[in-house]
Coordinates of C-alpha atoms in Angstrom, one line a residue:
X284 CA 55.3 -6.0 -43.2
X285 CA 55.1 -4.9 -38.8
X286 CA 58.3 -4.2 -37.0
X287 CA 59.2 -7.0 -34.5
X288 CA 58.4 -6.1 -31.1
X289 CA 62.9 -7.2 -29.7
X290 CA 65.0 -5.8 -32.5
X291 CA 63.0 -3.2 -34.1
X292 CA 63.6 -5.1 -37.4
X293 CA 61.2 -5.4 -40.3
X294 CA 59.2 -8.5 -40.5
X295 CA 56.3 -9.5 -42.8
X296 CA 53.2 -9.7 -41.0
X297 CA 52.7 -13.8 -41.0
X298 CA 55.9 -13.9 -39.9
X299 CA 56.0 -16.8 -36.6
X300 CA 59.3 -16.1 -35.8
X301 CA 61.8 -13.4 -36.9
X302 CA 65.0 -14.3 -38.2
X303 CA 66.8 -11.6 -37.2
X304 CA 66.4 -12.9 -33.7
X305 CA 64.1 -15.7 -33.3
X306 CA 62.0 -13.4 -31.5
X307 CA 57.7 -15.2 -31.5
X308 CA 56.0 -13.2 -34.1
X309 CA 53.0 -13.1 -31.1
X310 CA 50.0 -10.4 -31.3
X311 CA 50.0 -7.7 -28.6
X312 CA 47.4 -8.7 -25.8
X313 CA 44.7 -6.0 -26.0
X314 CA 44.9 -8.1 -29.6
X315 CA 43.2 -11.2 -28.7
X316 CA 40.1 -12.4 -28.6
X317 CA 40.2 -13.0 -24.5
X318 CA 40.9 -9.3 -23.6
X319 CA 38.5 -7.9 -26.0
X320 CA 35.7 -10.3 -24.6
X321 CA 37.2 -9.5 -21.7
X322 CA 36.9 -5.8 -22.3
X323 CA 33.3 -6.7 -24.3
X324 CA 32.5 -7.9 -20.6
X325 CA 33.3 -4.9 -18.4
X326 CA 32.2 -1.7 -20.8
X327 CA 28.3 -4.1 -20.1
X328 CA 28.9 -4.3 -16.5
X329 CA 29.9 -1.8 -15.9
X330 CA 26.7 -0.4 -18.1
X331 CA 24.3 -2.8 -15.6
X332 CA 26.5 -1.3 -13.0
X333 CA 25.3 2.4 -14.0
X334 CA 22.2 1.6 -14.7
X335 CA 21.1 -0.6 -11.6
X336 CA 22.2 3.0 -9.5
X337 CA 21.0 5.8 -11.6
X338 CA 18.1 6.7 -9.4
X339 CA 15.4 8.7 -11.3
X340 CA 14.7 12.1 -10.6
X341 CA 11.2 14.3 -10.5
X342 CA 10.1 18.0 -11.1
X343 CA 7.8 18.5 -8.0
X344 CA 6.8 21.9 -10.6
X345 CA 5.1 19.6 -12.2
X346 CA 3.0 17.8 -9.2
X347 CA 0.4 19.2 -9.4
X348 CA -0.5 20.0 -5.3
X349 CA 2.8 21.3 -5.0
X350 CA 1.8 25.2 -3.9
X351 CA -0.4 22.8 -1.5
X352 CA 3.0 20.5 0.3
X353 CA 5.9 21.6 1.8
X354 CA 8.9 20.9 -1.2
X355 CA 11.0 18.1 -0.4
X356 CA 14.7 19.3 -0.5
X357 CA 15.6 15.4 -2.4
X358 CA 14.5 15.3 -5.4
X359 CA 15.4 11.5 -6.2
X360 CA 12.5 9.0 -6.0
X361 CA 8.9 7.9 -8.1
X362 CA 6.0 9.6 -8.4
X363 CA 3.8 7.0 -8.2
X364 CA 0.4 9.2 -8.0
X365 CA -0.9 12.4 -9.1
X366 CA -3.6 13.6 -10.0
X367 CA -5.0 17.3 -8.9
X368 CA -7.5 15.6 -5.5
X369 CA -4.3 12.7 -4.5
X370 CA -0.5 12.8 -4.1
X371 CA 1.9 9.7 -3.4
X372 CA 5.2 10.1 -3.7
X373 CA 8.3 8.5 -2.8
X374 CA 11.5 10.6 -2.0
X375 CA 14.6 9.7 -1.8
X376 CA 18.3 10.1 -0.7
X377 CA 16.5 11.6 2.7
X378 CA 17.7 11.8 6.8
X379 CA 16.0 11.6 9.4
X380 CA 16.7 15.0 10.3
X381 CA 15.5 16.2 7.2
X382 CA 12.0 14.1 7.5
X383 CA 11.9 16.1 10.7
X384 CA 12.1 19.0 9.3
X385 CA 9.3 17.7 6.4
X386 CA 7.3 17.9 9.1
X387 CA 7.4 20.7 10.9
X388 CA 7.2 23.1 7.3
X389 CA 3.8 21.0 6.7
X390 CA 2.9 21.8 10.1
X391 CA 4.0 25.2 9.6
X392 CA 1.0 25.0 6.2
X393 CA -1.2 24.2 8.7
X394 CA -1.2 20.3 8.8
X395 CA -1.6 19.9 12.2
X396 CA -6.1 19.2 12.4
X397 CA -6.9 15.6 13.7
X398 CA -3.1 15.6 13.8
X399 CA -1.8 11.9 15.1
X400 CA 1.9 11.5 14.9
X401 CA 3.9 7.6 16.0
X402 CA 7.0 6.8 16.0
X403 CA 8.9 8.0 11.9
X404 CA 5.0 9.2 10.6
X405 CA 2.5 11.5 10.6
X406 CA -0.8 12.7 9.9
X407 CA -3.0 15.6 10.0
X408 CA -5.6 18.0 7.9
X409 CA -5.0 21.6 7.8
X410 CA -8.3 23.9 7.5
X411 CA -9.5 23.2 3.5
X412 CA -10.2 19.0 4.4
X413 CA -7.5 18.1 2.7
X414 CA -5.5 15.3 4.2
X415 CA -1.7 14.8 5.0
X416 CA 0.3 11.3 6.0
X417 CA 4.3 11.4 5.5
X418 CA 6.3 8.3 6.5
X419 CA 10.0 7.8 7.1
X420 CA 12.2 3.9 6.8
X421 CA 15.5 3.4 5.5
X422 CA 16.8 7.5 4.4
X423 CA 13.0 7.2 1.8
X424 CA 9.9 10.0 2.7
X425 CA 7.8 9.4 1.9
X426 CA 4.3 11.2 1.0
X427 CA 0.6 11.4 0.3
X428 CA -1.8 14.5 0.0
X429 CA -5.5 13.2 -0.7
X430 CA -8.5 15.9 -1.3
X431 CA -11.6 16.8 0.3
X432 CA -14.3 14.8 -0.9
X433 CA -16.8 17.8 -2.3
X434 CA -19.7 17.2 0.1
X435 CA -23.4 19.6 -0.4
X436 CA -27.1 19.2 0.9
X437 CA -27.0 15.4 2.3
X438 CA -30.2 13.9 0.9
X439 CA -30.7 10.7 2.0
X440 CA -31.8 7.7 0.1
X441 CA -35.0 6.6 0.1
X442 CA -34.4 2.7 -0.7
X443 CA -35.7 0.5 2.1
X444 CA -32.4 -1.1 3.3
X445 CA -31.2 3.4 3.9
X446 CA -34.6 3.2 5.8
X447 CA -33.4 1.1 8.7
X448 CA -31.4 3.5 9.5
X449 CA -31.0 6.3 12.1
X450 CA -30.9 9.7 9.8
X451 CA -27.3 11.4 10.6
X452 CA -27.3 14.9 12.8
X453 CA -25.3 16.8 9.7
X454 CA -27.6 17.4 6.7
X455 CA -23.7 17.9 4.7
X456 CA -22.6 14.8 3.0
X457 CA -22.9 12.8 -0.1
X458 CA -24.5 9.5 -0.9
X459 CA -21.8 7.6 -3.3
X460 CA -23.6 4.7 -4.0
X461 CA -27.6 3.9 -3.5
X462 CA -29.1 0.3 -5.0
X463 CA -32.1 -1.3 -3.5
X464 CA -29.3 -3.9 -1.7
X465 CA -27.0 -0.9 -0.7
X466 CA -25.9 2.4 0.4
X467 CA -21.8 4.0 1.4
X468 CA -23.1 7.6 2.1
X469 CA -20.2 10.1 3.5
X470 CA -21.6 12.5 6.5
X471 CA -19.5 15.6 6.8
X472 CA -19.5 17.9 9.7
X473 CA -19.6 15.3 12.1
X474 CA -16.8 15.3 14.5
X475 CA -15.9 11.5 16.7
X476 CA -18.5 12.3 19.4
X477 CA -21.2 13.5 16.0
X478 CA -19.5 9.3 15.6
X479 CA -19.6 7.5 18.3
X480 CA -23.8 8.5 18.7
X481 CA -24.5 8.0 15.5
X482 CA -23.3 3.8 16.1
X483 CA -25.6 4.0 19.5
X484 CA -28.5 4.9 17.8
X485 CA -27.2 2.5 15.0
X486 CA -27.3 -0.2 17.5
X487 CA -30.9 1.2 19.3
X488 CA -31.9 0.6 16.2
X489 CA -31.1 -3.1 16.2
X490 CA -28.0 -3.3 14.8
X491 CA -25.9 -5.1 18.3
X492 CA -25.6 -7.9 16.5
X493 CA -21.8 -9.9 16.0
X494 CA -21.0 -6.3 17.3
X495 CA -17.9 -4.9 17.1
X496 CA -16.2 -1.6 17.5
X497 CA -13.4 0.4 18.2
X498 CA -12.4 4.4 18.1
X499 CA -13.7 5.0 14.6
X500 CA -15.0 2.1 13.3
X501 CA -18.6 0.8 14.7
X502 CA -19.7 -2.5 13.0
X503 CA -22.7 -4.0 13.7
X504 CA -25.7 -7.2 12.0
X505 CA -30.4 -6.7 12.7
X506 CA -31.3 -9.9 13.3
X507 CA -31.8 -9.9 9.2
X508 CA -28.6 -10.2 8.7
X509 CA -27.7 -6.3 6.8
X510 CA -24.6 -5.5 7.5
X511 CA -23.8 -2.0 8.5
X512 CA -20.1 -0.3 8.6
X513 CA -19.6 2.7 10.0
X514 CA -16.4 4.6 10.0
X515 CA -14.4 8.3 10.8
X516 CA -12.5 9.0 8.0
X517 CA -11.5 12.7 10.3
X518 CA -12.0 16.1 9.2
X519 CA -15.1 15.9 10.7
X520 CA -16.2 13.3 8.0
X521 CA -18.5 9.3 8.4
X522 CA -18.3 7.4 6.6
X523 CA -22.0 4.6 6.1
X524 CA -22.0 2.0 5.2
X525 CA -24.9 -0.8 4.9
X526 CA -26.1 -3.4 2.5
X527 CA -28.1 -6.9 2.4
X528 CA -27.1 -9.9 3.2
X529 CA -25.7 -13.1 0.7
X530 CA -27.8 -15.2 -0.1
X531 CA -26.3 -18.4 1.5
X532 CA -26.7 -16.0 4.8
X533 CA -30.1 -14.9 3.9
X534 CA -31.4 -18.4 3.5
X535 CA -29.3 -18.9 7.0
X536 CA -31.6 -18.7 10.1
X537 CA -31.5 -15.0 12.0
X538 CA -30.9 -17.0 15.5
X539 CA -31.0 -19.4 17.6
X540 CA -34.8 -19.2 18.6
X541 CA -35.7 -19.6 15.3
X542 CA -37.5 -23.5 15.9
X543 CA -36.2 -27.0 14.1
X544 CA -37.9 -29.1 10.9
X545 CA -40.1 -30.8 11.6
X546 CA -38.7 -33.9 10.7
X547 CA -35.9 -36.3 9.6
X548 CA -35.4 -35.0 5.9
X549 CA -35.8 -31.4 6.5
X550 CA -32.9 -31.5 8.7
X551 CA -31.2 -34.0 6.9
X552 CA -31.8 -30.7 3.8
X553 CA -31.2 -28.3 6.7
X554 CA -27.8 -29.4 7.9
X555 CA -26.6 -30.3 3.7
X556 CA -27.2 -26.4 3.4
X557 CA -25.1 -25.2 5.6
X558 CA -22.6 -27.7 4.9
X559 CA -22.4 -26.7 2.1
X560 CA -22.1 -22.9 3.0
X561 CA -19.7 -23.1 5.0
X562 CA -18.3 -24.6 2.7
X563 CA -17.3 -21.7 0.6
X564 CA -15.7 -19.7 3.5
X565 CA -12.7 -19.8 5.1
X566 CA -13.2 -19.4 9.0
X567 CA -16.5 -17.4 7.4
X568 CA -13.6 -15.4 4.8
X569 CA -14.1 -15.7 1.6
X570 CA -11.3 -18.4 -0.3
X571 CA -9.9 -15.3 -2.3
X572 CA -9.9 -13.1 0.5
X573 CA -8.1 -14.8 2.8
X574 CA -5.9 -16.1 0.5
X575 CA -5.4 -12.7 -0.6
X576 CA -4.7 -11.2 3.1
X577 CA -2.8 -14.3 3.1
X578 CA -0.7 -13.1 0.0
X579 CA 0.4 -10.1 1.8
X580 CA 1.7 -10.8 4.8
X581 CA 4.2 -13.6 2.8
X582 CA 5.8 -10.9 1.2
X583 CA 5.7 -8.1 4.1
X584 CA 7.3 -10.6 5.5
X585 CA 10.4 -11.9 3.1
X586 CA 9.9 -8.0 2.7
X587 CA 11.6 -7.5 6.3
X588 CA 14.1 -10.0 5.8
X589 CA 15.3 -8.4 2.7
X590 CA 15.6 -4.6 4.3
X591 CA 17.0 -6.0 7.5
X592 CA 19.7 -7.5 4.9
X593 CA 20.3 -4.3 3.2
X594 CA 20.5 -2.0 6.1
X595 CA 23.1 -4.3 7.4
X596 CA 25.4 -4.2 3.7
X597 CA 27.6 -0.7 2.8
X598 CA 25.2 0.1 -0.4
X599 CA 27.9 -1.6 -3.4
X600 CA 25.9 -4.7 -3.7
X601 CA 25.0 -4.5 -7.1
X602 CA 22.9 -7.8 -6.7
X603 CA 21.5 -5.9 -3.4
X604 CA 21.0 -2.6 -5.4
X605 CA 19.1 -4.3 -8.3
X606 CA 17.0 -6.4 -5.3
X607 CA 16.1 -3.0 -3.9
X608 CA 14.7 -1.4 -6.9
X609 CA 12.4 -4.9 -6.9
X610 CA 11.7 -4.8 -3.9
X611 CA 10.7 -1.1 -3.1
X612 CA 8.2 -1.8 -7.3
X613 CA 6.4 -4.6 -6.7
X614 CA 5.9 -3.1 -2.5
X615 CA 3.4 -0.3 -2.9
X616 CA 2.0 -3.0 -5.7
X617 CA 1.2 -5.4 -3.0
X618 CA 0.4 -2.0 -0.6
X619 CA -2.2 -0.7 -3.1
X620 CA -4.1 -4.2 -3.5
X621 CA -4.2 -5.0 0.5
X622 CA -5.1 -1.9 0.8
X623 CA -7.6 -1.8 -2.1
X624 CA -9.9 -4.2 0.2
X625 CA -10.5 -1.8 2.9
X626 CA -12.6 0.0 0.5
X627 CA -14.7 -3.5 -0.5
X628 CA -17.5 -5.0 1.5
X629 CA -15.7 -7.1 4.6
X630 CA -17.5 -8.9 6.7
X631 CA -16.8 -10.0 10.1
X632 CA -14.7 -12.1 9.3
X633 CA -12.9 -11.0 7.4
X634 CA -12.3 -7.4 9.0
X635 CA -11.2 -9.0 12.1
X636 CA -8.9 -11.0 9.7
X637 CA -7.8 -8.1 7.7
X638 CA -7.2 -5.6 10.9
X639 CA -4.9 -8.7 12.5
X640 CA -3.0 -9.4 9.0
X641 CA -2.9 -5.4 9.2
X642 CA -0.9 -4.8 13.2
X643 CA 0.9 -7.5 12.3
X644 CA 2.9 -6.4 9.5
X645 CA 3.1 -2.4 10.6
X646 CA 4.4 -4.5 14.3
X647 CA 6.9 -6.6 11.3
X648 CA 8.5 -2.8 10.0
X649 CA 8.3 -1.1 12.9
X650 CA 11.2 -3.7 14.0
X651 CA 12.6 -3.6 10.8
X652 CA 13.1 0.7 11.2
X653 CA 14.8 -0.1 15.4

């Protein structure tokens, strides 16, 4: 039995009308299927919204290199790398003033050697050679710290290709790679002046073909096509990379002064070989390299457009918040993949294109930050 909602007369549960007053016996709205479904949708939507807006937190005491850096004011963010020799962390919910204070605290801890400050980014070393990089964008601060490369007495490689280079002034360093096809060498206790002097020596030794020179790098070939790449990493560390030319390059003429083919048949053969070689490259670059650079720039342009849209919002759009989390996750992977090319071997055309893409993207990011 239930009570009539109109006259409170007891009636059977299944009665369609009240025999006393004639009122219809309807189910309460909160027992109807559409109301139950609506509640379920709202609950699930609320849970999804909470999950999307939930911020990850980190424990600074669990950071391997926490003693070498100031503790950020916020503990909201993500740790991308937490190793004894490298830290990469994103600290969210950080104001511009908190970022500036963090830079000052870092300077107070000794990160003032070879310091570089540009816009909302700061880079410097401490006396022990730890390299710090701090940047700020859209209430988020990125902190990266790298331990110095361990070096000892530099034993210069005995390979034939290493013998093409002059010996550095410093005897402190580390040979990372040494094969018959190339070497990768760290040289310590080398100032920027020492670096430039060494680049001049290499040029005098024949590495002056197709050369490119900047404040902290020197790239060139010799007449045989051997490729040299010098870079100054900071903290009195120079990196030397030399490698033999690719097989296709080794077969090609090194200079324009070489003799012409002696017959029309040889001319046709040489022309076909050149066409085959050039077909493998795009504007002098490997297809996979060109594709990686273009994909990186395309994503970063898309990312900047989204960040402009996100900056104009009031932060209440659930869809934008979800997209923001997705972009930030992809951003770290894309940047890491892009920077990995810098650690590899690039020819002259690839190096130039890499720098062009990097410059365009950096300009775009600065425009968004303004």
